[in-house]
Amino acid sequence: MEAAAAVRELQLILQTLGTCQGNMAEGQLRVDANVSVHRPGEPLGVRTEVKNINSARFLARAIDYEIERQMELLGSGGTVLNETRAFDFKSGQTIPMRDKEGLQDYRFMPEPNLPPLVVYDSQLPSARRARLVDVFGIRPEHSLTLVNEDRLTEYFEGVARMTRAEPKKAIGWVIKDVLGLLKQLGLSVSQSPVSPRALAELLDLLEDGRVSSSAAKTVFQELWKGTGRSPAQIVKELDLGLVDDGDEIQRICQSVIDSHPEEVRAIRAGNRKVLNKLIGLVQKQTKGRADPVRVKAMLEEGTS
């Protein structure tokens, strides 16, 4: 819901400016929702205010409930009262607190000791997202994830600066692999056992064609153990480097072709998807050390 997204954006702004962390569960931020309904072409309806909501998720639920409540009330001939309500998260309902008599109830008064607050756009989350898209060419939804996760933007930029791989390749590893495992284990970005430099070195190995994509995943898993070994050391210790011997790869491909005549017939009959099975068998025999592009070309030639 838009209201919940707006609150999340406000949290990011507060965090970016260093005002507070905006942790709603800890009382650092609360929001009120003003809700009214009306039929198209008619004046705005009577407004109710749902007070002191302590999460963006509860905000969305409170607004949804209040809209439905007011619509049902008006549909049955009732009248919406101008009142303050509270949201009961257990029942998912809003409950009345007090009537509103007028603005005087709020007893507004100026505070002379609070000076004007000047906010500069260059620091705000929206500007950070736009810069990430413009500078690194990543997708807007990826920039949203980077900015939403504390310290993830800095992590990604560190990787992007240190690797020869394109940022579009780096972002996949940062979001899917690094952030995915951090979320799974309940860790923050600052607790990642894989540093930006280590990930950048791994991406360089991929970029240089020294490891396959499957071997790179194995290296990443080893890096996650936090032993202090570099990607190059792990590749050497586990013998994960790509097989350079073309004759050896050709021999393995031919062996797979010879031992799977039914699959070969299916491929020759036009079922190209079966080729993926043969590629997997070759990779299994080479322990993921064969260049999949090279393997595919050899298998295509051998089954044509």
Short mmCIF file of the C-alpha atoms (twelve columns), coordinates in Angstrom:
data_MODEL
# 
_entry.id   MODEL 
# 
loop_
_atom_site.group_PDB 
_atom_site.id 
_atom_site.type_symbol 
_atom_site.label_atom_id 
_atom_site.label_alt_id 
_atom_site.label_comp_id 
_atom_site.label_asym_id 
_atom_site.label_seq_id 
_atom_site.Cartn_x 
_atom_site.Cartn_y 
_atom_site.Cartn_z 
_atom_site.pdbx_PDB_model_num 
ATOM 1   C CA . MET A 1   0.000   0.000   0.000   1 
ATOM 2   C CA . GLU A 2   1.154   3.535   -0.774  1 
ATOM 3   C CA . ALA A 3   0.836   4.721   2.839   1 
ATOM 4   C CA . ALA A 4   3.059   1.911   4.112   1 
ATOM 5   C CA . ALA A 5   5.598   2.634   1.367   1 
ATOM 6   C CA . ALA A 6   5.575   6.319   2.343   1 
ATOM 7   C CA . VAL A 7   6.324   5.427   5.962   1 
ATOM 8   C CA . ARG A 8   9.185   3.183   4.875   1 
ATOM 9   C CA . GLU A 9   10.567  6.047   2.788   1 
ATOM 10  C CA . LEU A 10  10.310  8.343   5.819   1 
ATOM 11  C CA . GLN A 11  12.270  5.802   7.865   1 
ATOM 12  C CA . LEU A 12  15.003  5.792   5.220   1 
ATOM 13  C CA . ILE A 13  15.142  9.581   5.222   1 
ATOM 14  C CA . LEU A 14  15.471  9.690   9.011   1 
ATOM 15  C CA . GLN A 15  18.199  7.045   8.914   1 
ATOM 16  C CA . THR A 16  20.043  8.798   6.088   1 
ATOM 17  C CA . LEU A 17  20.013  12.135  7.893   1 
ATOM 18  C CA . GLY A 18  21.101  10.507  11.139  1 
ATOM 19  C CA . THR A 19  17.999  11.764  12.933  1 
ATOM 20  C CA . CYS A 20  17.119  8.333   14.297  1 
ATOM 21  C CA . GLN A 21  16.784  4.748   13.128  1 
ATOM 22  C CA . GLY A 22  13.021  5.142   12.837  1 
ATOM 23  C CA . ASN A 23  12.460  1.829   14.605  1 
ATOM 24  C CA . MET A 24  8.696   1.775   15.047  1 
ATOM 25  C CA . ALA A 25  8.686   -1.293  17.290  1 
ATOM 26  C CA . GLU A 26  10.936  0.539   19.771  1 
ATOM 27  C CA . GLY A 27  8.844   3.712   19.754  1 
ATOM 28  C CA . GLN A 28  11.247  5.837   17.713  1 
ATOM 29  C CA . LEU A 29  8.495   6.518   15.195  1 
ATOM 30  C CA . ARG A 30  4.711   6.371   15.290  1 
ATOM 31  C CA . VAL A 31  2.203   7.287   12.593  1 
ATOM 32  C CA . ASP A 32  -1.462  8.305   12.451  1 
ATOM 33  C CA . ALA A 33  -3.773  7.455   9.561   1 
ATOM 34  C CA . ASN A 34  -6.570  9.824   8.531   1 
ATOM 35  C CA . VAL A 35  -9.231  7.944   6.582   1 
ATOM 36  C CA . SER A 36  -12.418 9.073   4.855   1 
ATOM 37  C CA . VAL A 37  -14.502 7.679   1.999   1 
ATOM 38  C CA . HIS A 38  -16.916 9.264   -0.454  1 
ATOM 39  C CA . ARG A 39  -18.688 8.449   -3.675  1 
ATOM 40  C CA . PRO A 40  -17.302 9.849   -6.948  1 
ATOM 41  C CA . GLY A 41  -18.507 13.390  -7.526  1 
ATOM 42  C CA . GLU A 42  -19.568 13.916  -3.913  1 
ATOM 43  C CA . PRO A 43  -17.775 16.002  -1.240  1 
ATOM 44  C CA . LEU A 44  -15.102 14.364  0.884   1 
ATOM 45  C CA . GLY A 45  -16.481 12.241  3.684   1 
ATOM 46  C CA . VAL A 46  -16.121 12.612  7.435   1 
ATOM 47  C CA . ARG A 47  -12.601 11.786  8.531   1 
ATOM 48  C CA . THR A 48  -11.503 9.429   11.277  1 
ATOM 49  C CA . GLU A 49  -7.982  9.315   12.654  1 
ATOM 50  C CA . VAL A 50  -6.330  6.033   13.624  1 
ATOM 51  C CA . LYS A 51  -3.683  6.966   16.165  1 
ATOM 52  C CA . ASN A 52  -0.277  5.771   17.244  1 
ATOM 53  C CA . ILE A 53  0.342   2.933   14.770  1 
ATOM 54  C CA . ASN A 54  3.687   1.231   15.359  1 
ATOM 55  C CA . SER A 55  4.474   -0.598  12.107  1 
ATOM 56  C CA . ALA A 56  4.055   -0.069  8.379   1 
ATOM 57  C CA . ARG A 57  2.302   -3.434  8.122   1 
ATOM 58  C CA . PHE A 58  -0.216  -2.487  10.811  1 
ATOM 59  C CA . LEU A 59  -0.722  0.851   9.065   1 
ATOM 60  C CA . ALA A 60  -1.769  -0.909  5.867   1 
ATOM 61  C CA . ARG A 61  -4.093  -3.240  7.778   1 
ATOM 62  C CA . ALA A 62  -5.646  -0.386  9.768   1 
ATOM 63  C CA . ILE A 63  -6.373  1.666   6.653   1 
ATOM 64  C CA . ASP A 64  -7.849  -1.319  4.818   1 
ATOM 65  C CA . TYR A 65  -10.110 -2.122  7.749   1 
ATOM 66  C CA . GLU A 66  -11.207 1.477   8.262   1 
ATOM 67  C CA . ILE A 67  -12.090 1.905   4.586   1 
ATOM 68  C CA . GLU A 68  -14.229 -1.226  4.669   1 
ATOM 69  C CA . ARG A 69  -15.845 -0.198  7.970   1 
ATOM 70  C CA . GLN A 70  -16.814 3.232   6.707   1 
ATOM 71  C CA . MET A 71  -18.130 1.893   3.406   1 
ATOM 72  C CA . GLU A 72  -20.298 -0.690  5.166   1 
ATOM 73  C CA . LEU A 73  -21.527 1.927   7.642   1 
ATOM 74  C CA . LEU A 74  -22.529 4.392   4.937   1 
ATOM 75  C CA . GLY A 75  -24.001 1.633   2.799   1 
ATOM 76  C CA . SER A 76  -26.359 0.653   5.615   1 
ATOM 77  C CA . GLY A 77  -27.520 4.243   6.127   1 
ATOM 78  C CA . GLY A 78  -25.272 5.012   9.076   1 
ATOM 79  C CA . THR A 79  -23.074 8.040   9.747   1 
ATOM 80  C CA . VAL A 80  -19.303 8.156   10.093  1 
ATOM 81  C CA . LEU A 81  -18.255 10.014  13.231  1 
ATOM 82  C CA . ASN A 82  -15.342 12.422  13.331  1 
ATOM 83  C CA . GLU A 83  -13.414 10.523  15.967  1 
ATOM 84  C CA . THR A 84  -10.061 9.180   17.021  1 
ATOM 85  C CA . ARG A 85  -9.634  5.417   16.828  1 
ATOM 86  C CA . ALA A 86  -6.962  2.883   17.743  1 
ATOM 87  C CA . PHE A 87  -5.872  -0.207  15.831  1 
ATOM 88  C CA . ASP A 88  -6.083  -3.559  17.608  1 
ATOM 89  C CA . PHE A 89  -3.507  -5.707  15.808  1 
ATOM 90  C CA . LYS A 90  -4.853  -8.919  17.366  1 
ATOM 91  C CA . SER A 91  -8.361  -8.514  15.984  1 
ATOM 92  C CA . GLY A 92  -7.300  -6.474  12.958  1 
ATOM 93  C CA . GLN A 93  -9.954  -3.865  13.794  1 
ATOM 94  C CA . THR A 94  -10.013 -0.205  14.732  1 
ATOM 95  C CA . ILE A 95  -11.773 0.747   17.964  1 
ATOM 96  C CA . PRO A 96  -13.084 4.180   19.045  1 
ATOM 97  C CA . MET A 97  -11.089 6.267   21.515  1 
ATOM 98  C CA . ARG A 98  -12.693 9.727   21.634  1 
ATOM 99  C CA . ASP A 99  -14.735 12.190  19.601  1 
ATOM 100 C CA . LYS A 100 -13.112 15.180  17.922  1 
ATOM 101 C CA . GLU A 101 -14.754 18.490  18.794  1 
ATOM 102 C CA . GLY A 102 -12.413 20.670  16.769  1 
ATOM 103 C CA . LEU A 103 -8.869  21.887  16.319  1 
ATOM 104 C CA . GLN A 104 -8.899  23.365  19.801  1 
ATOM 105 C CA . ASP A 105 -8.740  19.825  21.161  1 
ATOM 106 C CA . TYR A 106 -5.181  19.605  19.927  1 
ATOM 107 C CA . ARG A 107 -4.097  22.815  21.675  1 
ATOM 108 C CA . PHE A 108 -1.596  23.685  18.951  1 
ATOM 109 C CA . MET A 109 1.062   26.141  20.034  1 
ATOM 110 C CA . PRO A 110 4.318   27.317  18.442  1 
ATOM 111 C CA . GLU A 111 7.654   26.185  19.860  1 
ATOM 112 C CA . PRO A 112 10.112  29.110  19.702  1 
ATOM 113 C CA . ASN A 113 13.102  26.923  20.616  1 
ATOM 114 C CA . LEU A 114 12.811  24.751  17.494  1 
ATOM 115 C CA . PRO A 115 14.589  26.417  14.546  1 
ATOM 116 C CA . PRO A 116 13.718  25.634  10.905  1 
ATOM 117 C CA . LEU A 117 15.162  22.355  9.613   1 
ATOM 118 C CA . VAL A 118 16.831  22.525  6.201   1 
ATOM 119 C CA . VAL A 119 17.062  19.201  4.323   1 
ATOM 120 C CA . TYR A 120 19.350  18.763  1.310   1 
ATOM 121 C CA . ASP A 121 18.040  16.482  -1.445  1 
ATOM 122 C CA . SER A 122 21.444  15.035  -2.336  1 
ATOM 123 C CA . GLN A 123 21.428  12.913  0.824   1 
ATOM 124 C CA . LEU A 124 17.909  11.566  0.545   1 
ATOM 125 C CA . PRO A 125 17.082  7.965   -0.430  1 
ATOM 126 C CA . SER A 126 15.387  8.989   -3.684  1 
ATOM 127 C CA . ALA A 127 18.548  10.800  -4.801  1 
ATOM 128 C CA . ARG A 128 20.715  7.846   -3.782  1 
ATOM 129 C CA . ARG A 129 18.560  5.452   -5.799  1 
ATOM 130 C CA . ALA A 130 18.681  7.708   -8.846  1 
ATOM 131 C CA . ARG A 131 22.473  7.981   -8.579  1 
ATOM 132 C CA . LEU A 132 22.905  4.201   -8.379  1 
ATOM 133 C CA . VAL A 133 20.821  3.707   -11.514 1 
ATOM 134 C CA . ASP A 134 22.627  6.500   -13.357 1 
ATOM 135 C CA . VAL A 135 26.194  5.641   -12.345 1 
ATOM 136 C CA . PHE A 136 26.082  1.842   -12.354 1 
ATOM 137 C CA . GLY A 137 23.295  1.159   -14.833 1 
ATOM 138 C CA . ILE A 138 21.450  -1.169  -12.474 1 
ATOM 139 C CA . ARG A 139 17.694  -1.667  -12.452 1 
ATOM 140 C CA . PRO A 140 15.532  0.653   -10.296 1 
ATOM 141 C CA . GLU A 141 14.248  -2.254  -8.208  1 
ATOM 142 C CA . HIS A 142 17.830  -3.228  -7.409  1 
ATOM 143 C CA . SER A 143 18.626  0.328   -6.319  1 
ATOM 144 C CA . LEU A 144 15.594  0.167   -4.036  1 
ATOM 145 C CA . THR A 145 16.952  -2.963  -2.345  1 
ATOM 146 C CA . LEU A 146 20.416  -1.451  -1.957  1 
ATOM 147 C CA . VAL A 147 19.113  1.702   -0.295  1 
ATOM 148 C CA . ASN A 148 16.556  -0.100  1.864   1 
ATOM 149 C CA . GLU A 149 19.159  -2.367  3.461   1 
ATOM 150 C CA . ASP A 150 21.486  -0.638  5.895   1 
ATOM 151 C CA . ARG A 151 25.087  -0.491  4.559   1 
ATOM 152 C CA . LEU A 152 24.264  -2.538  1.451   1 
ATOM 153 C CA . THR A 153 24.833  0.409   -0.898  1 
ATOM 154 C CA . GLU A 154 28.347  0.858   0.457   1 
ATOM 155 C CA . TYR A 155 28.979  -2.877  0.140   1 
ATOM 156 C CA . PHE A 156 27.866  -2.937  -3.493  1 
ATOM 157 C CA . GLU A 157 29.838  0.164   -4.431  1 
ATOM 158 C CA . GLY A 158 32.930  -1.358  -2.847  1 
ATOM 159 C CA . VAL A 159 32.543  -4.478  -4.972  1 
ATOM 160 C CA . ALA A 160 31.827  -2.473  -8.128  1 
ATOM 161 C CA . ARG A 161 34.933  -0.326  -7.646  1 
ATOM 162 C CA . MET A 162 37.278  -3.274  -7.122  1 
ATOM 163 C CA . THR A 163 36.118  -5.728  -9.794  1 
ATOM 164 C CA . ARG A 164 36.523  -5.738  -13.557 1 
ATOM 165 C CA . ALA A 165 33.095  -7.332  -13.900 1 
ATOM 166 C CA . GLU A 166 30.191  -5.150  -14.948 1 
ATOM 167 C CA . PRO A 167 28.059  -3.711  -12.125 1 
ATOM 168 C CA . LYS A 168 25.053  -5.566  -13.535 1 
ATOM 169 C CA . LYS A 169 26.860  -8.831  -12.797 1 
ATOM 170 C CA . ALA A 170 27.993  -7.698  -9.363  1 
ATOM 171 C CA . ILE A 171 24.501  -6.661  -8.279  1 
ATOM 172 C CA . GLY A 172 23.193  -10.198 -8.749  1 
ATOM 173 C CA . TRP A 173 25.808  -11.631 -6.409  1 
ATOM 174 C CA . VAL A 174 25.295  -8.882  -3.836  1 
ATOM 175 C CA . ILE A 175 21.513  -9.208  -3.690  1 
ATOM 176 C CA . LYS A 176 20.914  -12.895 -4.371  1 
ATOM 177 C CA . ASP A 177 23.946  -14.471 -2.727  1 
ATOM 178 C CA . VAL A 178 25.249  -12.091 -0.058  1 
ATOM 179 C CA . LEU A 179 21.984  -10.496 1.048   1 
ATOM 180 C CA . GLY A 180 20.099  -13.760 0.598   1 
ATOM 181 C CA . LEU A 181 22.332  -15.582 3.076   1 
ATOM 182 C CA . LEU A 182 22.417  -12.638 5.472   1 
ATOM 183 C CA . LYS A 183 18.618  -12.608 5.580   1 
ATOM 184 C CA . GLN A 184 18.498  -16.359 6.015   1 
ATOM 185 C CA . LEU A 185 20.878  -16.222 8.976   1 
ATOM 186 C CA . GLY A 186 19.508  -13.018 10.495  1 
ATOM 187 C CA . LEU A 187 22.766  -11.106 10.027  1 
ATOM 188 C CA . SER A 188 23.397  -7.483  9.108   1 
ATOM 189 C CA . VAL A 189 25.507  -6.415  6.136   1 
ATOM 190 C CA . SER A 190 28.337  -5.408  8.455   1 
ATOM 191 C CA . GLN A 191 28.428  -9.011  9.728   1 
ATOM 192 C CA . SER A 192 28.965  -10.535 6.289   1 
ATOM 193 C CA . PRO A 193 31.892  -12.989 6.346   1 
ATOM 194 C CA . VAL A 194 32.479  -12.217 2.660   1 
ATOM 195 C CA . SER A 195 34.059  -8.795  2.265   1 
ATOM 196 C CA . PRO A 196 33.520  -6.592  -0.803  1 
ATOM 197 C CA . ARG A 197 37.137  -7.208  -1.788  1 
ATOM 198 C CA . ALA A 198 36.754  -10.996 -1.601  1 
ATOM 199 C CA . LEU A 199 33.600  -10.917 -3.708  1 
ATOM 200 C CA . ALA A 200 35.298  -8.607  -6.217  1 
ATOM 201 C CA . GLU A 201 38.211  -11.051 -6.527  1 
ATOM 202 C CA . LEU A 202 35.788  -13.913 -7.109  1 
ATOM 203 C CA . LEU A 203 34.015  -11.945 -9.830  1 
ATOM 204 C CA . ASP A 204 37.376  -11.265 -11.469 1 
ATOM 205 C CA . LEU A 205 38.071  -15.011 -11.585 1 
ATOM 206 C CA . LEU A 206 34.759  -15.461 -13.366 1 
ATOM 207 C CA . GLU A 207 35.419  -12.534 -15.673 1 
ATOM 208 C CA . ASP A 208 38.837  -13.927 -16.628 1 
ATOM 209 C CA . GLY A 209 37.387  -17.358 -17.370 1 
ATOM 210 C CA . ARG A 210 39.415  -19.052 -14.653 1 
ATOM 211 C CA . VAL A 211 36.394  -20.667 -12.969 1 
ATOM 212 C CA . SER A 212 32.951  -21.752 -14.105 1 
ATOM 213 C CA . SER A 213 29.768  -20.295 -12.650 1 
ATOM 214 C CA . SER A 214 29.114  -23.472 -10.656 1 
ATOM 215 C CA . ALA A 215 32.665  -23.489 -9.299  1 
ATOM 216 C CA . ALA A 216 32.260  -19.829 -8.355  1 
ATOM 217 C CA . LYS A 217 29.285  -20.789 -6.192  1 
ATOM 218 C CA . THR A 218 31.467  -23.355 -4.428  1 
ATOM 219 C CA . VAL A 219 34.154  -20.741 -3.847  1 
ATOM 220 C CA . PHE A 220 31.537  -18.373 -2.427  1 
ATOM 221 C CA . GLN A 221 30.354  -21.042 0.009   1 
ATOM 222 C CA . GLU A 222 33.932  -21.509 1.171   1 
ATOM 223 C CA . LEU A 223 34.389  -17.755 1.563   1 
ATOM 224 C CA . TRP A 224 31.278  -17.676 3.726   1 
ATOM 225 C CA . LYS A 225 33.032  -19.914 6.246   1 
ATOM 226 C CA . GLY A 226 35.237  -16.939 7.085   1 
ATOM 227 C CA . THR A 227 38.550  -18.794 7.103   1 
ATOM 228 C CA . GLY A 228 40.440  -15.849 5.635   1 
ATOM 229 C CA . ARG A 229 41.395  -17.662 2.437   1 
ATOM 230 C CA . SER A 230 41.255  -15.692 -0.790  1 
ATOM 231 C CA . PRO A 231 39.167  -16.874 -3.756  1 
ATOM 232 C CA . ALA A 232 42.348  -17.777 -5.649  1 
ATOM 233 C CA . GLN A 233 43.600  -19.875 -2.727  1 
ATOM 234 C CA . ILE A 234 40.289  -21.731 -2.520  1 
ATOM 235 C CA . VAL A 235 40.318  -22.429 -6.257  1 
ATOM 236 C CA . LYS A 236 43.823  -23.858 -5.997  1 
ATOM 237 C CA . GLU A 237 43.179  -25.909 -2.844  1 
ATOM 238 C CA . LEU A 238 39.956  -27.456 -4.158  1 
ATOM 239 C CA . ASP A 239 41.198  -27.757 -7.738  1 
ATOM 240 C CA . LEU A 240 38.270  -25.728 -9.083  1 
ATOM 241 C CA . GLY A 241 40.018  -24.051 -12.000 1 
ATOM 242 C CA . LEU A 242 38.576  -24.545 -15.469 1 
ATOM 243 C CA . VAL A 243 39.879  -27.519 -17.430 1 
ATOM 244 C CA . ASP A 244 42.030  -26.120 -20.234 1 
ATOM 245 C CA . ASP A 245 42.648  -29.433 -21.992 1 
ATOM 246 C CA . GLY A 246 40.280  -29.348 -24.962 1 
ATOM 247 C CA . ASP A 247 41.016  -32.961 -25.866 1 
ATOM 248 C CA . GLU A 248 40.063  -34.092 -22.359 1 
ATOM 249 C CA . ILE A 249 36.771  -32.187 -22.472 1 
ATOM 250 C CA . GLN A 250 36.059  -33.613 -25.926 1 
ATOM 251 C CA . ARG A 251 36.726  -37.126 -24.640 1 
ATOM 252 C CA . ILE A 252 34.303  -36.675 -21.729 1 
ATOM 253 C CA . CYS A 253 31.630  -35.193 -24.002 1 
ATOM 254 C CA . GLN A 254 31.938  -38.104 -26.414 1 
ATOM 255 C CA . SER A 255 31.743  -40.579 -23.545 1 
ATOM 256 C CA . VAL A 256 28.511  -38.983 -22.329 1 
ATOM 257 C CA . ILE A 257 27.074  -39.042 -25.858 1 
ATOM 258 C CA . ASP A 258 27.979  -42.700 -26.373 1 
ATOM 259 C CA . SER A 259 26.459  -43.783 -23.053 1 
ATOM 260 C CA . HIS A 260 23.129  -41.981 -23.557 1 
ATOM 261 C CA . PRO A 261 21.740  -43.037 -26.952 1 
ATOM 262 C CA . GLU A 262 18.101  -42.329 -26.041 1 
ATOM 263 C CA . GLU A 263 18.889  -38.730 -25.126 1 
ATOM 264 C CA . VAL A 264 20.877  -38.319 -28.329 1 
ATOM 265 C CA . ARG A 265 17.926  -39.589 -30.389 1 
ATOM 266 C CA . ALA A 266 15.613  -37.142 -28.596 1 
ATOM 267 C CA . ILE A 267 17.957  -34.250 -29.354 1 
ATOM 268 C CA . ARG A 268 18.212  -35.226 -33.008 1 
ATOM 269 C CA . ALA A 269 14.414  -35.436 -33.118 1 
ATOM 270 C CA . GLY A 270 14.240  -31.784 -32.113 1 
ATOM 271 C CA . ASN A 271 14.043  -31.900 -28.304 1 
ATOM 272 C CA . ARG A 272 16.883  -29.494 -27.564 1 
ATOM 273 C CA . LYS A 273 16.044  -29.318 -23.857 1 
ATOM 274 C CA . VAL A 274 17.526  -32.792 -23.381 1 
ATOM 275 C CA . LEU A 275 20.899  -31.280 -24.223 1 
ATOM 276 C CA . ASN A 276 20.914  -29.661 -20.783 1 
ATOM 277 C CA . LYS A 277 20.934  -33.107 -19.198 1 
ATOM 278 C CA . LEU A 278 24.060  -34.056 -21.131 1 
ATOM 279 C CA . ILE A 279 25.714  -30.772 -20.196 1 
ATOM 280 C CA . GLY A 280 24.984  -31.538 -16.552 1 
ATOM 281 C CA . LEU A 281 26.525  -34.992 -16.866 1 
ATOM 282 C CA . VAL A 282 29.701  -33.555 -18.353 1 
ATOM 283 C CA . GLN A 283 29.889  -30.962 -15.593 1 
ATOM 284 C CA . LYS A 284 29.422  -33.709 -13.025 1 
ATOM 285 C CA . GLN A 285 32.373  -35.636 -14.396 1 
ATOM 286 C CA . THR A 286 34.531  -32.516 -14.513 1 
ATOM 287 C CA . LYS A 287 33.298  -31.370 -11.075 1 
ATOM 288 C CA . GLY A 288 32.003  -28.170 -12.626 1 
ATOM 289 C CA . ARG A 289 35.419  -27.271 -14.020 1 
ATOM 290 C CA . ALA A 290 34.512  -27.292 -17.710 1 
ATOM 291 C CA . ASP A 291 33.439  -24.136 -19.500 1 
ATOM 292 C CA . PRO A 292 29.685  -24.700 -20.037 1 
ATOM 293 C CA . VAL A 293 29.706  -22.713 -23.278 1 
ATOM 294 C CA . ARG A 294 32.499  -24.880 -24.626 1 
ATOM 295 C CA . VAL A 295 30.791  -28.061 -23.432 1 
ATOM 296 C CA . LYS A 296 27.513  -27.076 -25.057 1 
ATOM 297 C CA . ALA A 297 29.227  -26.412 -28.377 1 
ATOM 298 C CA . MET A 298 30.958  -29.804 -28.314 1 
ATOM 299 C CA . LEU A 299 27.769  -31.644 -27.400 1 
ATOM 300 C CA . GLU A 300 25.776  -29.840 -30.077 1 
ATOM 301 C CA . GLU A 301 28.343  -30.842 -32.647 1 
ATOM 302 C CA . GLY A 302 28.420  -34.428 -31.408 1 
ATOM 303 C CA . THR A 303 24.636  -34.841 -31.440 1 
ATOM 304 C CA . SER A 304 23.922  -33.059 -34.709 1 
# 
